[in-house]
Coordinates of C-alpha atoms in Angstrom, one line a residue:
Chain R
M1 CA 97.8 193.9 65.4
F2 CA 94.1 193.7 64.7
E3 CA 94.9 192.6 61.2
K4 CA 97.1 189.8 62.5
F5 CA 94.3 188.7 64.7
L6 CA 92.0 188.6 61.8
F7 CA 94.4 186.7 59.7
Y8 CA 94.8 184.0 62.3
L9 CA 91.1 183.9 62.9
F10 CA 90.3 183.4 59.2
A11 CA 93.2 180.9 58.8
A12 CA 92.0 178.9 61.8
V13 CA 88.4 178.8 60.5
L14 CA 89.6 177.9 57.0
I15 CA 91.7 174.9 58.3
F16 CA 89.0 173.8 60.6
A17 CA 86.4 173.9 57.8
A18 CA 88.7 172.2 55.3
T19 CA 89.3 169.4 57.7
M20 CA 85.6 169.0 58.4
V21 CA 84.9 168.9 54.6
I22 CA 86.8 165.6 54.3
T23 CA 85.9 164.1 57.6
R24 CA 82.1 164.6 57.9
R25 CA 80.0 161.6 56.9
N26 CA 77.0 163.6 55.7
P27 CA 77.8 165.1 52.3
V28 CA 75.4 168.0 52.9
H29 CA 77.5 169.0 56.0
S30 CA 80.6 168.6 53.9
V31 CA 79.3 171.0 51.3
L32 CA 78.3 173.5 54.0
F33 CA 81.8 173.4 55.5
L34 CA 83.2 173.9 52.0
V35 CA 81.1 177.1 51.8
L36 CA 82.6 178.2 55.1
A37 CA 86.1 177.4 53.8
F38 CA 85.5 179.6 50.7
F39 CA 84.1 182.3 52.9
S40 CA 87.1 182.4 55.2
S41 CA 89.6 182.3 52.2
A42 CA 87.6 185.3 50.8
G43 CA 88.3 187.0 54.1
L44 CA 92.0 186.2 53.7
W45 CA 92.0 187.8 50.3
L46 CA 90.3 190.9 51.6
L47 CA 93.3 191.3 54.0
L48 CA 95.5 191.2 51.0
E49 CA 93.6 194.2 49.5
A50 CA 92.3 191.9 46.7
E51 CA 88.7 192.9 47.2
F52 CA 87.7 192.0 43.6
L53 CA 89.0 188.4 44.0
A54 CA 87.4 188.1 47.4
V55 CA 84.0 189.3 46.4
T56 CA 84.1 187.2 43.2
L57 CA 85.0 184.1 45.2
V58 CA 82.0 184.6 47.3
L59 CA 79.8 185.6 44.4
V60 CA 80.8 182.7 42.0
Y61 CA 81.7 179.9 44.3
V62 CA 79.5 180.5 47.4
G63 CA 76.6 182.1 45.5
A64 CA 76.4 179.9 42.5
V65 CA 78.7 176.8 42.3
M66 CA 78.0 175.6 45.9
V67 CA 74.3 176.2 45.5
L68 CA 74.4 173.7 42.6
F69 CA 76.5 171.4 44.7
L70 CA 73.9 171.5 47.4
F71 CA 71.2 171.0 44.9
V72 CA 72.8 167.8 43.7
V73 CA 73.9 166.5 47.0
M74 CA 70.5 167.0 48.6
M75 CA 68.9 165.0 45.8
L76 CA 71.2 162.0 46.4
D77 CA 70.0 159.0 48.3
I78 CA 72.9 158.7 50.7
D79 CA 73.8 155.3 51.9
L80 CA 76.4 155.8 54.6
A81 CA 77.2 152.1 54.9
A82 CA 78.0 151.9 51.2
L83 CA 80.2 155.0 51.5
R84 CA 82.3 153.5 54.2
A85 CA 82.4 149.9 52.7
G86 CA 85.5 150.2 50.6
F87 CA 87.5 152.4 53.0
I88 CA 90.2 149.9 54.0
R89 CA 90.4 148.5 50.5
Y90 CA 91.1 151.8 48.9
L91 CA 93.2 153.2 51.7
P92 CA 96.6 152.3 50.2
V93 CA 95.7 153.9 46.9
G94 CA 94.4 157.0 48.7
L95 CA 97.4 157.3 50.9
L96 CA 99.7 157.0 47.9
V97 CA 97.9 159.8 46.0
A98 CA 97.9 161.9 49.2
V99 CA 101.6 161.5 49.8
G100 CA 102.3 162.2 46.1
M101 CA 100.2 165.4 46.2
A102 CA 101.8 166.5 49.4
A103 CA 105.3 166.0 48.0
A104 CA 104.4 167.9 44.8
M105 CA 103.0 170.8 46.8
I106 CA 106.0 170.9 49.2
M107 CA 108.2 171.0 46.2
V108 CA 106.4 174.0 44.7
V109 CA 105.4 176.0 47.8
G110 CA 107.9 174.6 50.3
P111 CA 109.9 176.7 52.6
R112 CA 112.7 176.8 50.0
Y113 CA 110.7 179.0 47.7
F114 CA 108.3 180.6 50.1
G115 CA 108.5 182.9 53.1
L116 CA 108.9 186.5 54.1
E117 CA 112.6 186.6 53.4
K118 CA 112.0 185.4 49.8
Y119 CA 109.1 187.7 49.1
A120 CA 108.7 191.0 50.8
A121 CA 105.2 191.8 52.2
P122 CA 103.3 193.7 49.5
A123 CA 103.1 197.4 50.1
R124 CA 100.0 198.8 51.6
H125 CA 97.8 200.9 49.4
G126 CA 95.5 203.8 50.4
A127 CA 91.8 203.6 50.6
E128 CA 91.3 204.9 47.1
Y129 CA 93.4 202.1 45.6
S130 CA 91.2 199.9 43.4
N131 CA 92.3 196.4 43.0
T132 CA 89.5 195.8 40.4
A133 CA 90.9 198.5 38.0
D134 CA 94.4 197.1 38.4
L135 CA 93.3 193.6 37.7
G136 CA 91.2 194.6 34.7
T137 CA 94.1 196.6 33.2
L138 CA 96.5 193.7 33.6
L139 CA 94.1 191.0 32.3
Y140 CA 93.2 193.0 29.2
T141 CA 96.7 194.3 28.3
V142 CA 99.6 192.1 29.5
Y143 CA 97.7 188.8 29.8
V144 CA 95.1 189.3 27.1
Y145 CA 96.1 186.2 25.1
P146 CA 96.2 183.8 28.0
F147 CA 92.9 185.3 29.2
E148 CA 91.2 184.9 25.8
I149 CA 92.6 181.3 25.4
A150 CA 91.2 180.4 28.8
A151 CA 87.8 181.9 27.8
V152 CA 87.8 179.9 24.5
I153 CA 88.7 176.7 26.4
L154 CA 85.9 177.3 28.8
L155 CA 83.5 177.9 26.0
V156 CA 84.5 174.7 24.3
A157 CA 84.1 172.8 27.6
I158 CA 80.5 174.2 28.0
I159 CA 79.6 173.3 24.4
A160 CA 81.1 169.8 24.8
A161 CA 79.3 169.3 28.1
I162 CA 76.0 170.3 26.6
G163 CA 76.6 168.2 23.5
L164 CA 77.4 165.1 25.6
T165 CA 74.3 165.4 27.7
L166 CA 71.8 166.7 25.2
R167 CA 69.7 164.0 23.6
R168 CA 66.4 164.3 21.9
R169 CA 64.0 161.6 22.6
P170 CA 61.3 161.1 20.0
T171 CA 58.7 160.5 22.7
T172 CA 59.3 163.8 24.5
K173 CA 56.6 166.4 23.9
Y174 CA 57.6 170.0 23.7
Q175 CA 55.7 173.1 24.2
N176 CA 55.9 176.1 22.0
P177 CA 55.7 179.1 24.4
S178 CA 55.4 181.7 21.7
S179 CA 52.3 180.1 20.4
Q180 CA 51.0 179.7 23.9
V181 CA 51.5 183.4 24.5
A182 CA 50.0 184.4 21.2
I183 CA 46.7 182.6 21.9
R184 CA 43.6 184.7 21.8
R185 CA 40.3 184.3 23.6
G186 CA 38.6 183.4 20.4
D187 CA 40.9 180.4 19.8
R188 CA 39.8 178.7 22.9
V189 CA 36.3 179.9 23.8
R190 CA 33.3 180.5 21.6
M191 CA 30.5 182.6 23.1
V192 CA 27.2 181.2 22.0
K193 CA 23.9 183.0 22.3
M194 CA 21.0 180.7 22.9
P195 CA 17.4 181.6 23.5
A196 CA 16.2 180.7 26.9
E197 CA 14.2 177.5 27.1
E198 CA 10.6 178.1 26.6
K199 CA 8.1 176.9 29.1
V200 CA 6.2 173.8 28.1
P201 CA 2.5 174.6 28.2
Q202 CA 0.8 172.7 30.9
K203 CA -2.0 170.4 29.9
Chain W
M1 CA 73.2 220.9 70.1
D2 CA 76.9 221.9 70.1
F3 CA 77.4 219.4 72.9
V4 CA 75.9 216.6 70.8
V5 CA 78.1 217.5 67.8
A6 CA 81.2 217.6 70.0
L7 CA 80.3 214.3 71.5
W8 CA 79.8 212.8 68.0
D9 CA 83.2 214.1 66.9
T10 CA 85.0 212.6 69.9
L11 CA 83.1 209.3 69.4
N12 CA 84.2 209.3 65.7
Q13 CA 87.8 209.9 66.6
D14 CA 88.4 208.0 69.8
W15 CA 85.7 205.2 69.7
P16 CA 85.2 204.5 66.0
L17 CA 83.6 201.1 66.8
I18 CA 80.9 202.7 68.9
A19 CA 80.3 205.4 66.3
I20 CA 79.9 202.7 63.6
L21 CA 77.5 200.8 65.8
I22 CA 75.4 203.9 66.3
K23 CA 75.4 204.4 62.5
I24 CA 74.3 200.8 62.0
V25 CA 71.4 201.3 64.4
A26 CA 70.5 204.5 62.6
I27 CA 70.1 202.5 59.4
L28 CA 68.6 199.3 60.8
A29 CA 66.0 200.8 63.2
P30 CA 64.1 202.8 60.5
L31 CA 64.6 199.9 58.1
M32 CA 62.9 197.5 60.5
L33 CA 60.1 200.0 61.1
C34 CA 59.7 200.3 57.3
V35 CA 59.6 196.5 57.0
A36 CA 56.9 196.3 59.7
Y37 CA 54.7 198.9 58.0
Y38 CA 55.5 197.4 54.5
T39 CA 53.6 194.3 55.6
Y40 CA 50.7 196.5 56.7
A41 CA 50.9 198.4 53.4
E42 CA 50.8 195.1 51.6
R43 CA 47.7 193.9 53.3
K44 CA 46.0 197.3 52.8
I45 CA 47.0 197.8 49.2
I46 CA 46.1 194.3 48.1
G47 CA 42.9 194.7 50.0
Y48 CA 41.9 197.8 48.2
M49 CA 42.9 196.2 44.9
Q50 CA 40.5 193.3 45.7
I51 CA 37.7 195.7 46.7
R52 CA 37.9 195.1 50.4
I53 CA 39.3 197.1 53.3
G54 CA 42.1 195.1 54.8
P55 CA 43.1 195.2 58.4
N56 CA 41.3 198.0 60.3
R57 CA 40.7 196.7 63.8
V58 CA 43.9 197.3 65.7
G59 CA 44.4 201.0 66.4
P60 CA 43.0 203.8 64.2
R61 CA 42.5 202.4 60.7
G62 CA 44.6 199.4 61.7
W63 CA 47.8 201.3 62.0
L64 CA 48.9 199.2 65.0
Q65 CA 48.4 195.9 63.1
P66 CA 52.1 195.2 62.5
I67 CA 52.9 195.8 66.2
A68 CA 50.2 193.4 67.1
D69 CA 51.5 190.9 64.6
A70 CA 55.0 191.2 65.9
V71 CA 53.9 190.7 69.5
K72 CA 51.8 187.7 68.5
L73 CA 54.7 186.1 66.6
M74 CA 57.1 186.7 69.5
F75 CA 54.9 184.9 72.0
K76 CA 54.2 181.9 69.8
E77 CA 55.8 178.6 70.5
I78 CA 58.8 177.6 68.3
V79 CA 58.1 174.1 67.2
L80 CA 61.2 172.1 66.5
P81 CA 60.5 169.2 64.2
S82 CA 61.8 165.8 65.3
G83 CA 64.6 164.5 63.1
A84 CA 65.5 168.1 62.2
N85 CA 69.1 169.2 62.3
L86 CA 68.6 171.7 65.1
F87 CA 71.8 173.8 64.6
L88 CA 71.1 174.3 60.9
F89 CA 67.4 174.7 61.5
I90 CA 68.0 177.7 63.7
L91 CA 71.0 179.0 61.7
A92 CA 69.0 179.2 58.4
P93 CA 66.7 182.1 59.3
V94 CA 69.7 183.9 60.8
I95 CA 71.6 183.6 57.5
S96 CA 68.5 185.0 55.7
I97 CA 68.1 188.0 57.9
A98 CA 71.9 188.6 58.1
T99 CA 72.4 188.8 54.4
A100 CA 69.2 190.9 54.0
L101 CA 70.6 193.5 56.4
A102 CA 74.3 193.4 55.6
A103 CA 73.8 194.6 52.1
W104 CA 72.6 198.0 53.4
A105 CA 76.1 198.7 54.7
V106 CA 77.3 200.1 51.3
F107 CA 74.0 201.7 50.4
P108 CA 74.3 205.5 49.6
F109 CA 71.3 207.3 51.1
D110 CA 72.6 210.8 50.0
A111 CA 75.6 212.3 48.5
H112 CA 77.7 211.8 51.6
L113 CA 75.4 209.6 53.7
V114 CA 76.8 206.1 53.4
L115 CA 78.1 203.8 56.1
A116 CA 80.9 202.2 54.1
D117 CA 81.9 203.9 50.9
V118 CA 83.8 200.9 49.4
N119 CA 85.1 200.8 45.9
A120 CA 83.6 197.5 44.9
G121 CA 80.2 198.3 46.5
L122 CA 78.1 196.9 43.8
L123 CA 80.0 193.6 43.8
Y124 CA 79.6 193.4 47.6
V125 CA 75.9 193.9 47.3
L126 CA 75.7 191.2 44.6
A127 CA 77.8 188.8 46.7
I128 CA 75.8 189.3 49.8
A129 CA 72.5 189.0 48.0
S130 CA 73.7 185.7 46.4
M131 CA 74.3 184.3 49.9
G132 CA 70.7 184.8 50.9
V133 CA 69.6 181.7 49.1
Y134 CA 71.5 179.6 51.7
G135 CA 69.0 180.6 54.3
I136 CA 66.2 179.1 52.2
I137 CA 68.1 175.9 51.1
I138 CA 69.5 175.1 54.5
G139 CA 66.2 175.8 56.2
G140 CA 64.4 173.6 53.7
W141 CA 66.9 170.8 54.1
A142 CA 67.3 171.0 57.9
S143 CA 63.5 170.8 58.5
N144 CA 63.5 167.1 57.5
S145 CA 60.2 167.6 55.6
K146 CA 59.3 166.7 52.0
Y147 CA 57.6 170.0 51.3
A148 CA 60.3 172.1 52.8
L149 CA 62.9 170.2 50.7
L150 CA 60.9 170.6 47.5
G151 CA 60.6 174.3 48.2
A152 CA 64.4 174.6 48.9
M153 CA 65.1 172.7 45.6
R154 CA 62.9 175.0 43.6
S155 CA 64.4 178.0 45.2
A156 CA 67.9 176.9 44.5
A157 CA 67.2 176.3 40.8
Q158 CA 65.4 179.6 40.4
V159 CA 68.0 181.7 42.2
V160 CA 70.9 180.2 40.2
A161 CA 69.0 181.0 36.9
Y162 CA 68.0 184.5 37.8
E163 CA 71.3 185.5 39.5
I164 CA 73.1 185.1 36.2
A165 CA 70.6 187.4 34.5
M166 CA 70.8 189.9 37.4
G167 CA 74.6 189.8 37.4
F168 CA 74.7 190.5 33.6
A169 CA 72.2 193.4 34.0
L170 CA 74.5 194.8 36.6
V171 CA 77.5 194.4 34.3
G172 CA 75.7 196.7 31.8
V173 CA 75.3 199.3 34.6
I174 CA 79.0 199.0 35.6
V175 CA 80.1 199.5 31.9
A176 CA 77.8 202.5 31.5
A177 CA 78.8 204.1 34.7
G178 CA 82.5 203.1 34.6
S179 CA 82.6 202.3 38.3
L180 CA 81.7 199.7 40.9
N181 CA 81.0 202.3 43.6
L182 CA 77.3 202.9 44.1
G183 CA 77.8 206.6 44.7
E184 CA 79.8 206.9 41.5
I185 CA 77.0 205.1 39.6
I186 CA 74.5 207.6 40.8
R187 CA 76.8 210.6 39.9
A188 CA 77.2 209.1 36.4
Q189 CA 73.4 209.5 35.9
E190 CA 73.4 213.2 36.7
G191 CA 71.3 215.5 34.5
G192 CA 67.6 214.8 34.7
I193 CA 65.1 212.1 34.3
L194 CA 66.2 211.2 30.7
H195 CA 69.8 210.8 31.8
W196 CA 69.1 208.1 34.3
F197 CA 70.1 204.7 33.2
W198 CA 66.6 203.3 32.9
L199 CA 66.3 204.7 29.4
P200 CA 69.6 203.7 27.7
L201 CA 69.6 200.5 29.7
L202 CA 65.8 199.8 29.3
P203 CA 66.1 196.0 28.7
L204 CA 68.6 195.6 31.5
F205 CA 66.4 197.6 33.9
L206 CA 63.4 195.5 33.1
I207 CA 65.4 192.3 33.5
Y208 CA 67.0 193.5 36.7
Y209 CA 63.7 194.3 38.3
I210 CA 62.0 191.1 37.2
S211 CA 65.0 189.1 38.4
G212 CA 64.9 191.0 41.7
V213 CA 61.3 189.9 42.1
A214 CA 62.4 186.3 41.3
E215 CA 65.3 186.5 43.7
T216 CA 63.1 187.6 46.6
N217 CA 60.7 184.7 45.9
R218 CA 57.8 187.0 45.5
A219 CA 54.7 186.5 43.4
P220 CA 54.5 185.7 40.5
F221 CA 57.8 183.8 41.1
D222 CA 56.9 182.4 44.5
V223 CA 57.1 178.7 43.6
A224 CA 59.5 178.2 46.6
E225 CA 56.5 178.8 48.8
G226 CA 53.6 177.9 46.5
E227 CA 50.8 177.5 49.0
S228 CA 48.6 175.7 46.6
E229 CA 51.2 173.0 45.8
I230 CA 53.7 172.5 48.7
V231 CA 51.9 174.1 51.7
A232 CA 54.4 176.8 52.5
G233 CA 57.5 175.6 50.8
F234 CA 60.8 176.0 52.6
H235 CA 59.4 177.5 55.8
V236 CA 56.6 175.0 56.4
E237 CA 58.1 173.7 59.6
Y238 CA 58.9 177.2 61.0
S239 CA 56.8 178.9 63.6
G240 CA 56.9 181.8 66.0
M241 CA 60.0 184.0 66.0
L242 CA 62.0 181.8 63.6
F243 CA 59.2 182.2 61.0
S244 CA 59.0 185.9 61.5
T245 CA 62.8 186.1 61.0
Y246 CA 62.3 184.7 57.5
F247 CA 59.4 187.0 57.0
L248 CA 61.4 190.1 58.0
A249 CA 64.3 189.0 55.7
E250 CA 61.9 188.6 52.7
Y251 CA 60.5 192.1 53.2
A252 CA 63.9 193.7 53.9
N253 CA 65.1 192.1 50.7
M254 CA 62.2 193.5 48.7
L255 CA 63.0 197.0 50.0
L256 CA 66.7 196.4 49.2
I257 CA 65.8 195.4 45.6
S258 CA 63.5 198.4 45.2
A259 CA 66.2 200.7 46.6
L260 CA 68.9 199.2 44.4
T261 CA 66.7 199.6 41.3
V262 CA 66.5 203.3 42.2
V263 CA 70.2 203.6 42.7
L264 CA 71.2 201.7 39.6
F265 CA 68.6 202.9 37.1
F266 CA 66.7 205.8 38.6
G267 CA 69.4 208.2 39.7
G268 CA 69.3 207.4 43.5
W269 CA 69.2 210.7 45.4
L270 CA 69.1 212.9 42.2
S271 CA 66.2 215.1 41.7
P272 CA 63.9 214.2 38.7
F273 CA 63.6 217.9 37.9
Q274 CA 67.3 218.4 37.1
G275 CA 67.8 220.4 33.9
T276 CA 64.2 221.5 33.8
P277 CA 62.8 225.0 34.8
L278 CA 61.3 223.3 37.9
Q279 CA 64.8 222.6 39.2
D280 CA 65.1 225.6 41.5
W281 CA 61.6 225.2 42.9
F282 CA 62.5 221.8 44.2
S283 CA 66.1 222.5 45.2
W284 CA 65.1 222.6 48.9
V285 CA 64.1 218.9 48.8
P286 CA 66.9 216.8 50.4
G287 CA 68.3 214.0 48.2
I288 CA 67.3 211.3 50.6
A289 CA 63.6 212.3 50.1
W290 CA 63.8 211.7 46.4
L291 CA 65.6 208.4 47.1
L292 CA 62.9 207.3 49.5
A293 CA 60.0 208.4 47.3
K294 CA 61.4 206.5 44.3
T295 CA 62.0 203.4 46.5
A296 CA 58.5 203.6 47.9
F297 CA 57.2 203.5 44.3
F298 CA 59.1 200.3 43.5
A299 CA 58.2 198.8 46.8
F300 CA 54.6 199.5 45.7
T301 CA 55.1 197.7 42.4
F302 CA 56.1 194.6 44.3
L303 CA 52.6 194.5 45.9
W304 CA 51.0 195.5 42.6
L305 CA 52.6 192.6 40.8
R306 CA 51.4 190.2 43.5
A307 CA 47.9 191.4 43.3
T308 CA 47.9 191.2 39.5
F309 CA 49.6 188.1 38.2
P310 CA 49.0 184.4 38.7
R311 CA 51.9 182.3 39.8
Y312 CA 54.3 181.2 37.0
R313 CA 54.6 177.5 36.2
Y314 CA 58.0 176.1 37.1
D315 CA 59.1 175.4 33.5
Q316 CA 58.0 178.9 32.4
I317 CA 60.2 180.3 35.1
M318 CA 63.2 178.3 33.9
R319 CA 62.6 179.2 30.3
L320 CA 62.2 182.9 31.0
G321 CA 65.4 183.0 33.1
W322 CA 67.7 180.9 30.8
K323 CA 66.4 181.4 27.3
V324 CA 65.0 184.9 27.4
F325 CA 66.8 187.0 30.0
I326 CA 70.3 185.8 29.7
P327 CA 70.6 186.2 25.9
I328 CA 69.0 189.7 26.1
T329 CA 71.4 190.9 28.8
I330 CA 74.4 189.6 26.9
L331 CA 73.2 191.4 23.7
W332 CA 72.7 194.6 25.6
I333 CA 76.0 194.4 27.3
V334 CA 77.6 194.3 23.9
V335 CA 75.5 197.4 22.8
V336 CA 76.4 199.4 25.9
A337 CA 80.1 198.4 25.6
A338 CA 80.1 199.5 21.9
A339 CA 78.6 202.8 23.0
V340 CA 81.3 203.3 25.6
V341 CA 84.1 202.3 23.3
Y342 CA 82.9 204.7 20.5
E343 CA 82.3 207.4 23.1
A344 CA 78.7 207.8 22.3
P345 CA 77.0 209.5 25.3
M346 CA 74.5 207.3 27.2
T347 CA 71.8 209.9 26.4
S348 CA 72.0 209.4 22.7
L349 CA 71.7 205.6 23.2
G350 CA 68.8 206.5 25.4
T351 CA 67.2 208.5 22.7
W352 CA 67.4 205.6 20.3
V353 CA 66.0 203.2 22.8
G354 CA 63.2 205.5 23.6
V355 CA 62.3 206.0 19.9
V356 CA 62.4 202.2 19.2
A357 CA 60.3 201.5 22.3
L358 CA 57.7 204.1 21.3
V359 CA 57.5 202.8 17.8
Y360 CA 57.1 199.3 19.1
L361 CA 54.4 200.3 21.5
A362 CA 52.5 202.3 18.9
G363 CA 52.7 199.4 16.4
N364 CA 51.4 197.1 19.1
W365 CA 48.5 199.4 19.8
L366 CA 47.7 199.8 16.2
A367 CA 47.8 196.0 15.6
G368 CA 45.5 195.6 18.6
M369 CA 43.1 198.1 17.2
L370 CA 43.1 196.5 13.7
R371 CA 42.5 193.0 15.3
T372 CA 39.5 194.2 17.3
R373 CA 37.9 195.7 14.1

């Protein structure tokens, strides 16, 4: 009973937050609502006893990816009028894409393939059940090749992204931290001993 | 006494919610007291390090200073900047303190003294800790102030960089212990001071601790506040109770990082005399006393660092995080994973690390001697 209440609570918050993400004018608010959406979907995953996925969702998306999003969005100079300018012009294209995506999603997860009578509710496990261990075993035995291929693709993407954005400008001056650290007092300062100035004899 | 025990049992059985609430209070009330006196300890310790006395006016030897500070902050006016987003402005410190306190839920104080003994305890702590930065970013943004926004930006970049190093350091601990449960991680370190993970995982321990200092925005990584550059950074517009909420969160986070360092690398509640002839002499000491003593030491090092080091330059922080810490942690994860795969005990890895570290230190000392000649 309590579980059901939690499910509907998280689901309601998730739908509310997702709607706000696409309707808020201010991008920072949108990003914050997206954080809320991730958070409530993590709650839904916890109800599924998928604690590893839930915690990783919070850790990776909320803790790292959305922080970067916020970082970028806060830097932007947001011109609300410009954002709204092309709304009517692009509306037909947007609608077309939306309808296409909705149709594709209904075809995949529509009521024909989805529902309690098609899939039985997963069995409840005890408190000592570790979803993390199960997931790890599956990933590194049954799905080891897809897993490795995905990892390699990600690596290639990282290298490509860095390669595309990295440019060395000849005018940029670089520091060499190891030589900065290795500096000794004698390299910068020379202690000089000088005799005190002698008093000029008065006439 | 029997009546209390009986009452507690009925509470646990019939009213679990109330029992849990009482347990939460039993954790948070001492924690808040520790936080209050941590601020006093900071002022005193840094005072003595700088050859002055520190607060000594309120109460005997200044012991009532934190109480006076709390009362003062409570009665101060909360200034709401014009043009600020009020909801987010007030929400931000709440997020800060909530994440700083929520992480204690899975913290094992003794062998069976833990509020929620969850399987993925370490991941939970990491996830909650990674949310703490939202308090700073949202606060900085909602203040509608240049300095606050700059502080928030710096904090965001720093936290993202150091969280990766921190996460990788924790991966090493997880691989070595073979569990995500904090209690299990402590039990994996059983067997005396040389069995604790600080020795076999020495690079990860150093990186974890330094990243922890960076995550809490403490000196020498306090560019998010940087008084000499951006006034007070993200909390420049905050005053009164809202400011003190940030303050409490920062100190609670410092205690959390100290306590986690103890749990992950210094054997938590385990006695340091395990496996030595002194073991029986100290068997009467409860585990929580060892845990608190070790935590107090690391809490002290936070203050020590602040009194010793000048603030890092921003580019130095980024370089240290991305180019030094992350490669070292990845390398050491491979070493630890190889040790686990080839079933080498952690202690033999620790011996090697200890020998290499000693040789390095001796070589460094010798080189220094030769140079001064």
